Coordinates of C-alpha atoms and ligand atoms in Angstrom, one line a residue:
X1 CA -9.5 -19.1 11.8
X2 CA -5.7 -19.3 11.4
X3 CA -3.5 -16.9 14.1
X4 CA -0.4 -16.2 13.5
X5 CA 1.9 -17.2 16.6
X6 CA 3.7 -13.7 15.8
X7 CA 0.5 -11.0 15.0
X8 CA 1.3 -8.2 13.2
X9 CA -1.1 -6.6 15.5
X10 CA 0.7 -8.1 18.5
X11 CA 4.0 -6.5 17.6
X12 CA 3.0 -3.1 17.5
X13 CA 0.9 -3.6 21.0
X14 CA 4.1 -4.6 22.4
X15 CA 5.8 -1.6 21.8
X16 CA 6.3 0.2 25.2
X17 CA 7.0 4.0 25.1
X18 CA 8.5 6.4 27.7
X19 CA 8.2 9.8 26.7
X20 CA 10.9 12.4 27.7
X21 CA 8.9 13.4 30.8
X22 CA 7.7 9.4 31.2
X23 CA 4.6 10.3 29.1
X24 CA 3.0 7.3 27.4
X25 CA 3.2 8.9 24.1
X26 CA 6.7 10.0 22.8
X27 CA 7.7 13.6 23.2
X28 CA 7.4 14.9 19.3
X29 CA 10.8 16.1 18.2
X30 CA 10.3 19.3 17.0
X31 CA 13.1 20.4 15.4
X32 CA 15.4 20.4 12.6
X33 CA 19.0 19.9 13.8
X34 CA 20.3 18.9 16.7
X35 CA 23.5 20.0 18.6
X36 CA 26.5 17.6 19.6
X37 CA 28.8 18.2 22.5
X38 CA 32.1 18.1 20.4
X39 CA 33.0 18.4 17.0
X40 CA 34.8 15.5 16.7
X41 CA 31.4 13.4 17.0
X42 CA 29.6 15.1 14.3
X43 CA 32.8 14.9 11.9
X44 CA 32.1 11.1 12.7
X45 CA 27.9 10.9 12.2
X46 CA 28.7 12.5 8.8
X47 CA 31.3 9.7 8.0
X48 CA 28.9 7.4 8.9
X49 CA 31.4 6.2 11.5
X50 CA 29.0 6.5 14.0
X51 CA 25.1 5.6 15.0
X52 CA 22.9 6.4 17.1
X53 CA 22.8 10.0 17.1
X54 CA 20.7 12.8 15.4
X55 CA 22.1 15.1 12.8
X56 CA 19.5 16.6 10.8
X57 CA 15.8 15.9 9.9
X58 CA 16.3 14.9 6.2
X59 CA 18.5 12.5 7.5
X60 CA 16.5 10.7 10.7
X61 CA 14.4 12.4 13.3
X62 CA 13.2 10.5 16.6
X63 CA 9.4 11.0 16.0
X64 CA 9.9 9.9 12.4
X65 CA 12.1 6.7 13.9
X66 CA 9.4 5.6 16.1
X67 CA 7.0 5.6 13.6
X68 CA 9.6 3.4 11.3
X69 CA 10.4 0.9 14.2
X70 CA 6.3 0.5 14.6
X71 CA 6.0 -0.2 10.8
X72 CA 9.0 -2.4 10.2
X73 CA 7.8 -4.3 13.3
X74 CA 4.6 -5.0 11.5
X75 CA 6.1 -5.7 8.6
X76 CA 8.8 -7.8 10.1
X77 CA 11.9 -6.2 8.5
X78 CA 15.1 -4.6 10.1
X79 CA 14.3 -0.8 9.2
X80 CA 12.6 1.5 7.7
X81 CA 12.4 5.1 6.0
X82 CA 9.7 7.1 6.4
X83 CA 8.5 9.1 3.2
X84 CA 6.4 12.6 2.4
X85 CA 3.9 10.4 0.4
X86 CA 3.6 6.5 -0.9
X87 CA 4.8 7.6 -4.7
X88 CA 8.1 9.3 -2.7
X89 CA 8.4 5.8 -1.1
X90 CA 8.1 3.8 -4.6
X91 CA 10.1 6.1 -6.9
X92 CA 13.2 7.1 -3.9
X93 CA 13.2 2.9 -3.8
X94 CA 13.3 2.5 -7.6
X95 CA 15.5 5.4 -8.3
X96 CA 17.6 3.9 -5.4
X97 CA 17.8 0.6 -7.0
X98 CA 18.1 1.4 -10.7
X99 CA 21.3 2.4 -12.6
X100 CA 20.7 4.2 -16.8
X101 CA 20.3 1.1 -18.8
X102 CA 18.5 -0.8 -16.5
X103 CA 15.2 -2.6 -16.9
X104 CA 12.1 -3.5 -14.4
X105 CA 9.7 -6.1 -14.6
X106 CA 6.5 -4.8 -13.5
X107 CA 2.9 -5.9 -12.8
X108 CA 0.8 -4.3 -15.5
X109 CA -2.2 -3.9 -12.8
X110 CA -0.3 -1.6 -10.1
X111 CA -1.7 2.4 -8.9
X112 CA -2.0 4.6 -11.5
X113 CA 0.6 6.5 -10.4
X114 CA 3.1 4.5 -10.4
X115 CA 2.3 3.0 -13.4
X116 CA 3.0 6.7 -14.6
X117 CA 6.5 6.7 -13.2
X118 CA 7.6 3.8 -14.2
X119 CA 6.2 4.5 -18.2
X120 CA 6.6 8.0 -18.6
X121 CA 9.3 9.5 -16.4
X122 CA 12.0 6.6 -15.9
X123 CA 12.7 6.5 -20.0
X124 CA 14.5 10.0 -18.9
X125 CA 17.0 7.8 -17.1
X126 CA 17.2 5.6 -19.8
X127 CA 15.3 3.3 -17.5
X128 CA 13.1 0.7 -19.2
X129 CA 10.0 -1.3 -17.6
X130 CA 8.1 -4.2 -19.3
X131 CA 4.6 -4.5 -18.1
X132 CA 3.5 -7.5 -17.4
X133 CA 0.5 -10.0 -15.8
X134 CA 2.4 -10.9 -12.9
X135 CA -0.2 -14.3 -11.9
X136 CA 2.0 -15.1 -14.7
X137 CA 5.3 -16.8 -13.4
X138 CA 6.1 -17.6 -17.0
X139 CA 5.4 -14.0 -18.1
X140 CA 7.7 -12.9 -15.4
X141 CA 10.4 -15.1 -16.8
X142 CA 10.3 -14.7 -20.2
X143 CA 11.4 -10.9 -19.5
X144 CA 14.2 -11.8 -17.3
X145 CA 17.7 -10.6 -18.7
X146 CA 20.9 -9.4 -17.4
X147 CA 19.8 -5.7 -16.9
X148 CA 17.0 -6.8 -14.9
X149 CA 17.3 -5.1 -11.2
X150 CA 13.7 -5.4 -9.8
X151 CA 10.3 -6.9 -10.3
X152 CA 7.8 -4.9 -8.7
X153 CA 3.9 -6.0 -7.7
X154 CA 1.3 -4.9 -5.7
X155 CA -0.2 -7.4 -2.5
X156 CA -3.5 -6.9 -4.0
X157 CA -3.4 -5.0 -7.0
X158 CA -5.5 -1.5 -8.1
X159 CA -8.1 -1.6 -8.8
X160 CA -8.6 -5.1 -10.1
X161 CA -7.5 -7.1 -6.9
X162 CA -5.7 -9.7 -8.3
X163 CA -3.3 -10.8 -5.5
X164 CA 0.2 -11.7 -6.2
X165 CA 1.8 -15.0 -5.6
X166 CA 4.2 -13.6 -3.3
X167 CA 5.9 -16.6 -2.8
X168 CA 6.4 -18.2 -6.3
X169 CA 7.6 -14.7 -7.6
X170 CA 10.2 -14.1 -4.8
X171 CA 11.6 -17.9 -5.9
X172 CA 12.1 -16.5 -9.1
X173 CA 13.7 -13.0 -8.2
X174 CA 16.3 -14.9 -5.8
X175 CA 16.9 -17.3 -8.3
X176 CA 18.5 -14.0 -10.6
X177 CA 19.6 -12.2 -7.8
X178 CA 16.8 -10.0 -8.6
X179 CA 15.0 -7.7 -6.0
X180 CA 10.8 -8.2 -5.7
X181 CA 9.7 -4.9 -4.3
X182 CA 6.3 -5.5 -2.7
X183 CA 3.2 -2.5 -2.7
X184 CA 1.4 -3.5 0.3
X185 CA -0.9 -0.1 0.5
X186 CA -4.3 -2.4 0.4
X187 CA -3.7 -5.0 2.6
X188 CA -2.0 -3.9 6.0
X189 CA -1.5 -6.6 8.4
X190 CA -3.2 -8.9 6.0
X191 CA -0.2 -9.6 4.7
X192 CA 3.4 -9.6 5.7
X193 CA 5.1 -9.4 2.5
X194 CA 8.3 -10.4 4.0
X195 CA 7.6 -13.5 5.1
X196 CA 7.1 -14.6 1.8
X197 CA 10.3 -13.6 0.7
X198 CA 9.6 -10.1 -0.5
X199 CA 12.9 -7.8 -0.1
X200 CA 11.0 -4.2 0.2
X201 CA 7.8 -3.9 1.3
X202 CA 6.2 -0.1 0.3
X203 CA 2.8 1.2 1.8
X204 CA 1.4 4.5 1.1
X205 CA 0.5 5.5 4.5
X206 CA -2.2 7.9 3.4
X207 CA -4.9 5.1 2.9
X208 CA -5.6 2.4 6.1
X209 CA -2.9 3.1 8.1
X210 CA -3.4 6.2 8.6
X211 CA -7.5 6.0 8.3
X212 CA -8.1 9.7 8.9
X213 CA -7.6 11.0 5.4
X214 CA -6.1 13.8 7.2
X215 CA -2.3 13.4 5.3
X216 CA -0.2 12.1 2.7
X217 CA 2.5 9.9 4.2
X218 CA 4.8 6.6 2.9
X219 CA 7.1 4.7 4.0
X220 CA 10.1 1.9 2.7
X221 CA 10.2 -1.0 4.9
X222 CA 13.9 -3.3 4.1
X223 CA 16.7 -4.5 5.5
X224 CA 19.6 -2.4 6.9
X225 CA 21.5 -2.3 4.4
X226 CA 19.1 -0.7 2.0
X227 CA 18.0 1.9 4.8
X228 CA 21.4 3.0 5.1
X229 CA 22.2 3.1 1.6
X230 CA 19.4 5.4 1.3
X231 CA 20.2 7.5 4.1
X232 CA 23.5 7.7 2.7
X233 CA 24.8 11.7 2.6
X234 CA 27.0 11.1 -0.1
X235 CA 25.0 8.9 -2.1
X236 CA 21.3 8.3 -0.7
X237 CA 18.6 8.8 -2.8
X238 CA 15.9 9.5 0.2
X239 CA 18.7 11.8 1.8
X240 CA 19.4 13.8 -1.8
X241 CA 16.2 13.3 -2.7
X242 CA 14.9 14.2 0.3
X243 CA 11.1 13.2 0.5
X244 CA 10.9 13.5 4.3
X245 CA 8.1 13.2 6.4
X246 CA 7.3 15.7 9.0
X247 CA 8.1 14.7 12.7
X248 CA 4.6 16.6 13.8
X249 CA 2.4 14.0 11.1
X250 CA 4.7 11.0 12.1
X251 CA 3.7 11.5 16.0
X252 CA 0.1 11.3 14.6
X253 CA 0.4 8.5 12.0
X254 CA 1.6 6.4 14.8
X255 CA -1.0 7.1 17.1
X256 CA -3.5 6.4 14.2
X257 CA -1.5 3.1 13.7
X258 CA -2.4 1.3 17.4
X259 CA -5.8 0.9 16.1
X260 CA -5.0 -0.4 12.6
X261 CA -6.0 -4.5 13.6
X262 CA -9.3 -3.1 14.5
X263 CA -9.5 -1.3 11.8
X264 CA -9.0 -3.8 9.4
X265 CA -10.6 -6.5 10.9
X266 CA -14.3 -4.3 10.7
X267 CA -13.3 -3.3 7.3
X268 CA -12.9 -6.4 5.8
X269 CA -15.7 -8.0 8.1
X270 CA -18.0 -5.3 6.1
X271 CA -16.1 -5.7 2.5
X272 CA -17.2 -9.5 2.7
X273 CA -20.8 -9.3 4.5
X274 CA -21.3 -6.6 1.4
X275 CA -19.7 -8.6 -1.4
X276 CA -21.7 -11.7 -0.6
X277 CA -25.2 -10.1 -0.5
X278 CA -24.4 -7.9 -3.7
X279 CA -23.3 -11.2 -5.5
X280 CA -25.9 -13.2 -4.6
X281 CA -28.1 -10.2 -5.8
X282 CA -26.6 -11.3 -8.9
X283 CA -24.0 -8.2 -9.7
X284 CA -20.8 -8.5 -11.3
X285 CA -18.6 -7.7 -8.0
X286 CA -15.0 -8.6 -7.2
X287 CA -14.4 -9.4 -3.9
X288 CA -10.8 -11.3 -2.9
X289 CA -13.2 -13.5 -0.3
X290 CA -15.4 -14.5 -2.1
X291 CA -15.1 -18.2 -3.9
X292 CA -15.5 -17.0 -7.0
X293 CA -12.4 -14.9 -7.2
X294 CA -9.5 -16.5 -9.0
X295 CA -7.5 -15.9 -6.2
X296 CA -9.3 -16.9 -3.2
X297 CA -7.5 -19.8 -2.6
X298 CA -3.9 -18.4 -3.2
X299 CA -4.8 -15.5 -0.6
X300 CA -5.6 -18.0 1.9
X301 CA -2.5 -19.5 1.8
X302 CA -0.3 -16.2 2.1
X303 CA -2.3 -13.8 4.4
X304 CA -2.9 -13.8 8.0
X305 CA -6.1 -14.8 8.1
X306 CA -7.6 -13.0 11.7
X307 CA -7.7 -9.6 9.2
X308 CA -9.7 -11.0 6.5
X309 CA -9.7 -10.2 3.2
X310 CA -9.7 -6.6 2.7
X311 CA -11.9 -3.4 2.9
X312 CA -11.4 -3.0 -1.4
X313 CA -14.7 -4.3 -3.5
X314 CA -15.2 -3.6 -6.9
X315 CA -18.5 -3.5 -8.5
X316 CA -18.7 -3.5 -12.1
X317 CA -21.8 -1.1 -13.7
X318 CA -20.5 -2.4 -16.9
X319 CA -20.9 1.3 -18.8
X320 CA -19.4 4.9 -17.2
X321 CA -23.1 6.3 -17.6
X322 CA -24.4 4.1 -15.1
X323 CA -20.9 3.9 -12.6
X324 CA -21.2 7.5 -12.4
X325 CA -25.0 7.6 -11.5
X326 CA -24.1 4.8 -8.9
X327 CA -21.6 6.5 -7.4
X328 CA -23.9 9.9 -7.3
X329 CA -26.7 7.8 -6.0
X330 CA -24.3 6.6 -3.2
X331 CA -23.2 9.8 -2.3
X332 CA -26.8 11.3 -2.2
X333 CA -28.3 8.9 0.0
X334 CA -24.9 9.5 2.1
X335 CA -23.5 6.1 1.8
X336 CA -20.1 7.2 1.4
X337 CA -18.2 10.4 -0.4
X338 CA -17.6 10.1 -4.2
X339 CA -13.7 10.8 -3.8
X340 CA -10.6 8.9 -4.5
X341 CA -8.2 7.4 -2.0
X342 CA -9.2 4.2 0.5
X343 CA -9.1 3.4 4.0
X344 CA -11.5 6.0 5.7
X345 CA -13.9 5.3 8.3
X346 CA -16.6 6.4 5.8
X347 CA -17.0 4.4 2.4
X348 CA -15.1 5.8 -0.5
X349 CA -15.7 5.4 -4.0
X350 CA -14.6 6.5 -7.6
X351 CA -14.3 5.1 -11.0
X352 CA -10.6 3.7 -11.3
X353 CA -11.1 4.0 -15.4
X354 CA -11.6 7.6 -15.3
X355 CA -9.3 8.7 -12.3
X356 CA -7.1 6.6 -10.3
X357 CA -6.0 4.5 -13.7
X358 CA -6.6 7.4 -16.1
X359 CA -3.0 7.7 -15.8
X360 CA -3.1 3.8 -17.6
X361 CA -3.8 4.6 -21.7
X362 CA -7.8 3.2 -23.0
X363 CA -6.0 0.3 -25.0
X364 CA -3.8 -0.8 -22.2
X365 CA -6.8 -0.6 -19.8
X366 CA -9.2 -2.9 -22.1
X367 CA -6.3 -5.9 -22.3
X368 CA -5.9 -5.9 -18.7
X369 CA -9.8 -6.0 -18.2
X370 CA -10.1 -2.4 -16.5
X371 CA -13.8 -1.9 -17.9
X372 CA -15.0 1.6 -17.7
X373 CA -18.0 0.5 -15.2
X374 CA -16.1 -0.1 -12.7
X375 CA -16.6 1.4 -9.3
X376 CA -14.0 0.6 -6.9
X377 CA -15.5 1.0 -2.9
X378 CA -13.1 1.4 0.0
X379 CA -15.4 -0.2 2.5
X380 CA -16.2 2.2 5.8
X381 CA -16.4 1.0 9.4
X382 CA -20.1 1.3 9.5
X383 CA -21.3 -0.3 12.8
X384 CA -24.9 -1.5 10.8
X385 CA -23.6 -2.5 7.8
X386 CA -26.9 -4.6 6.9
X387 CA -28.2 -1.1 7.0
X388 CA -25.7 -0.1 4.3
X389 CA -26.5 -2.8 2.2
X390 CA -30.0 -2.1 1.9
X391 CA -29.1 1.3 1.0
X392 CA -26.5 0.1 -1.6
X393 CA -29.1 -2.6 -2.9
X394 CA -31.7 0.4 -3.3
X395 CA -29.0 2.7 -5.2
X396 CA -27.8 0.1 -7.3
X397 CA -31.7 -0.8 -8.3
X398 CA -32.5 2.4 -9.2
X399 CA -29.5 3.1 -11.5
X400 CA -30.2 0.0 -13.5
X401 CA -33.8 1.0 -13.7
X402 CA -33.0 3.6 -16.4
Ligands
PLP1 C1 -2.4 5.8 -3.1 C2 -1.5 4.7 -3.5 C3 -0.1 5.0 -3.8 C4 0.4 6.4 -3.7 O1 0.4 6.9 -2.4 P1 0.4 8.5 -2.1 O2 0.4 8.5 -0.6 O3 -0.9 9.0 -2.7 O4 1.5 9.1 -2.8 C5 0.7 3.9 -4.1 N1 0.2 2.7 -4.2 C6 -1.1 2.4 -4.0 C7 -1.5 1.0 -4.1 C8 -2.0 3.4 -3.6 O5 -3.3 3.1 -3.4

């Protein structure tokens, strides 16, 4: 196996801390605003004729900022804002980027949610998206015009996993001067967006970074000039906005963070053992590492391949009767929780068709091959996980036995 010379994982490890009273953790800065010695200096900070200090919360905070160097570290990019939730992150960025009149080319496979934003709330704006299949390079192209500002894609998309072509899409956007903003929420340290020439890399924190479940949390990770742009008082859309995160959740995010490589590395170690035995079973599942995935080979090429191939499977009941008695089965024989969201230490599991994609209209659902069987599993960390899969083998058994 493949490591990188310059881990993700290693980058955050190396990050040395000294609290306020030499603690190992930083102190958590618990306040709102903070006082300056003369007036002169704050006149400055708010002309943005100065760095380095702290103004006021909605602005930057310290516990916030650590949390952002940690990320853009692992991400590999200059800064970073941190955001109440991952939809703050994706619509301050878009709204950030796109003037009325503007268009966005967008993966037609992306989170629910933003899918939602983008169809239903940006035509107030007079902001238009076209939707399209973004393994697609031609597809891409042939909706490229002079109002284009970004094309937008998800690492691994939701819930189908198809994983982007990075690379080849990022050609294209710098060859229009176009932005590619990059969802990276599924695949943590699995990929570094950046690298392959994304120019904004989003993550919902909520989901494996934060692995608890415990809060909502985003972040934007660019270069400096978009995080001050954003930041801007004047003109920012994260400062007018204002979808701050907390500096009490930020202190524990990062915490949470220092164990992401584990993390990942079990969940995608169980994601694959799962997958395998499942298929060979004989049922429909969609697993990134497996050979059978029309992207196995491309994710090879573009991930770092010491975190494997994710903690996301997708098994495919075929009707909702049965994905729903799967999913009940599961959760009564305590396999996992029947609940939305990803990245838990236990397995989670819903049916993207009628929850996380419900946003995404029947029609729409059935071109891009969103069947309503589906059941999409966030993976857990489960020490036995041959255990598990005798479990799973036994649930799923029993629901086609009807
Ligand atoms: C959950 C999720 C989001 C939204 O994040 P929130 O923290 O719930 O606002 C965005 N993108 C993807 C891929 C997600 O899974």
């Amino acid at each position: 196996m493949k490591k990188k010379k310059n881990s993700p994982a290693d980058k955050i490890q190396d990050l040395q801390y000294f609290g306020e009273f030499g603690g190992v953790n930083p102190s958590i800065a618990d306040s709102t605003t903070f006082t300056y010695l003369a007036g002169k200096t704050m006149h400055d900070v708010f002309e943005g004729n100065r760095e380095g200090c702290y103004l006021y919360s909605r602005h930057t905070n310290p516990s916030t900022s650590y949390l952002g160097q940690a990320i853009a570290e692992m991400e590999n990019t200059e800064g970073s804002i941190l955001t109440s939730s991952g939809m703050a992150a994706i619509t301050t960025t878009i709204l950030e980027l796109c003037n009325s009149g503007d268009e966005i080319i967008s993966s037609q496979t992306i989170y629910g949610g933003s899918f939602a934003f983008m169809q239903n709330y940006l035509p107030k704006y007079n902001i238009k998206t076209h939707f399209v299949d973004t393994t697609n390079l031609d597809e891409i192209k042939s909706k490229i015009n002079k109002k284009t500002k970004l094309i937008y894609c998800e690492t691994m998309s939701n819930p189908l996993l198809e994983v982007s072509d990075i690379r080849s899409i990022s050609k294209l956007a710098k060859t229009y001067k176009i932005k590619l903003i990059v969802d990276n929420t599924f695949t943590p340290m699995i990929f570094t967006p950046k690298e392959l020439g994304a120019d904004i890399v989003i993550h919902s924190l909520t989901k494996f970074i934060n692995g608890t479940s415990d809060t909502v949390g985003g972040i934007i990770c660019s270069d400096e000039e978009f995080i001050t742009n954003l930041i801007d008082v004047n003109s920012g859309s994260a400062m007018l906005l204002g979808p701050v995160m907390d500096s009490m959740r930020a202190a524990s995010i990062l915490k949470n963070l220092r164990t992401l490589h584990i993390r990942m590395k079990k969940h995608s170690e169980n994601a694959k053992y799962l997958s395998e035995k499942i298929f060979k079973d004989g049922i429909c599942v969609i697993y990134p590492g497996l050979k059978n995935h029309p992207q196995n080979q491309l994710m090879l090429q573009q991930m770092n391949q010491e975190f494997g191939f994710g903690g996301m499977l997708v098994i495919d009941m075929k009707t909702k009767q049965k994905a729903n008695l799967l999913m009940e089965e599961m959760q009564a024989k305590n396999l996992g929780y029947l609940a939305v969201s990803l990245g838990f230490y236990k397995t989670l599991f819903s049916a993207p068709s009628h929850s996380t994609s419900s946003e995404i209209p029947e029609n729409e659902r059935k071109n891009i091959g969103l069947s309503d069987g589906l059941v999409r599993i966030s993976i857990g960390l489960d020490n036995d996980i041959e255990r598990t899969y005798k479990l799973m083998r036994r649930c799923i058994e029993k629901v086609n036995s009807f």
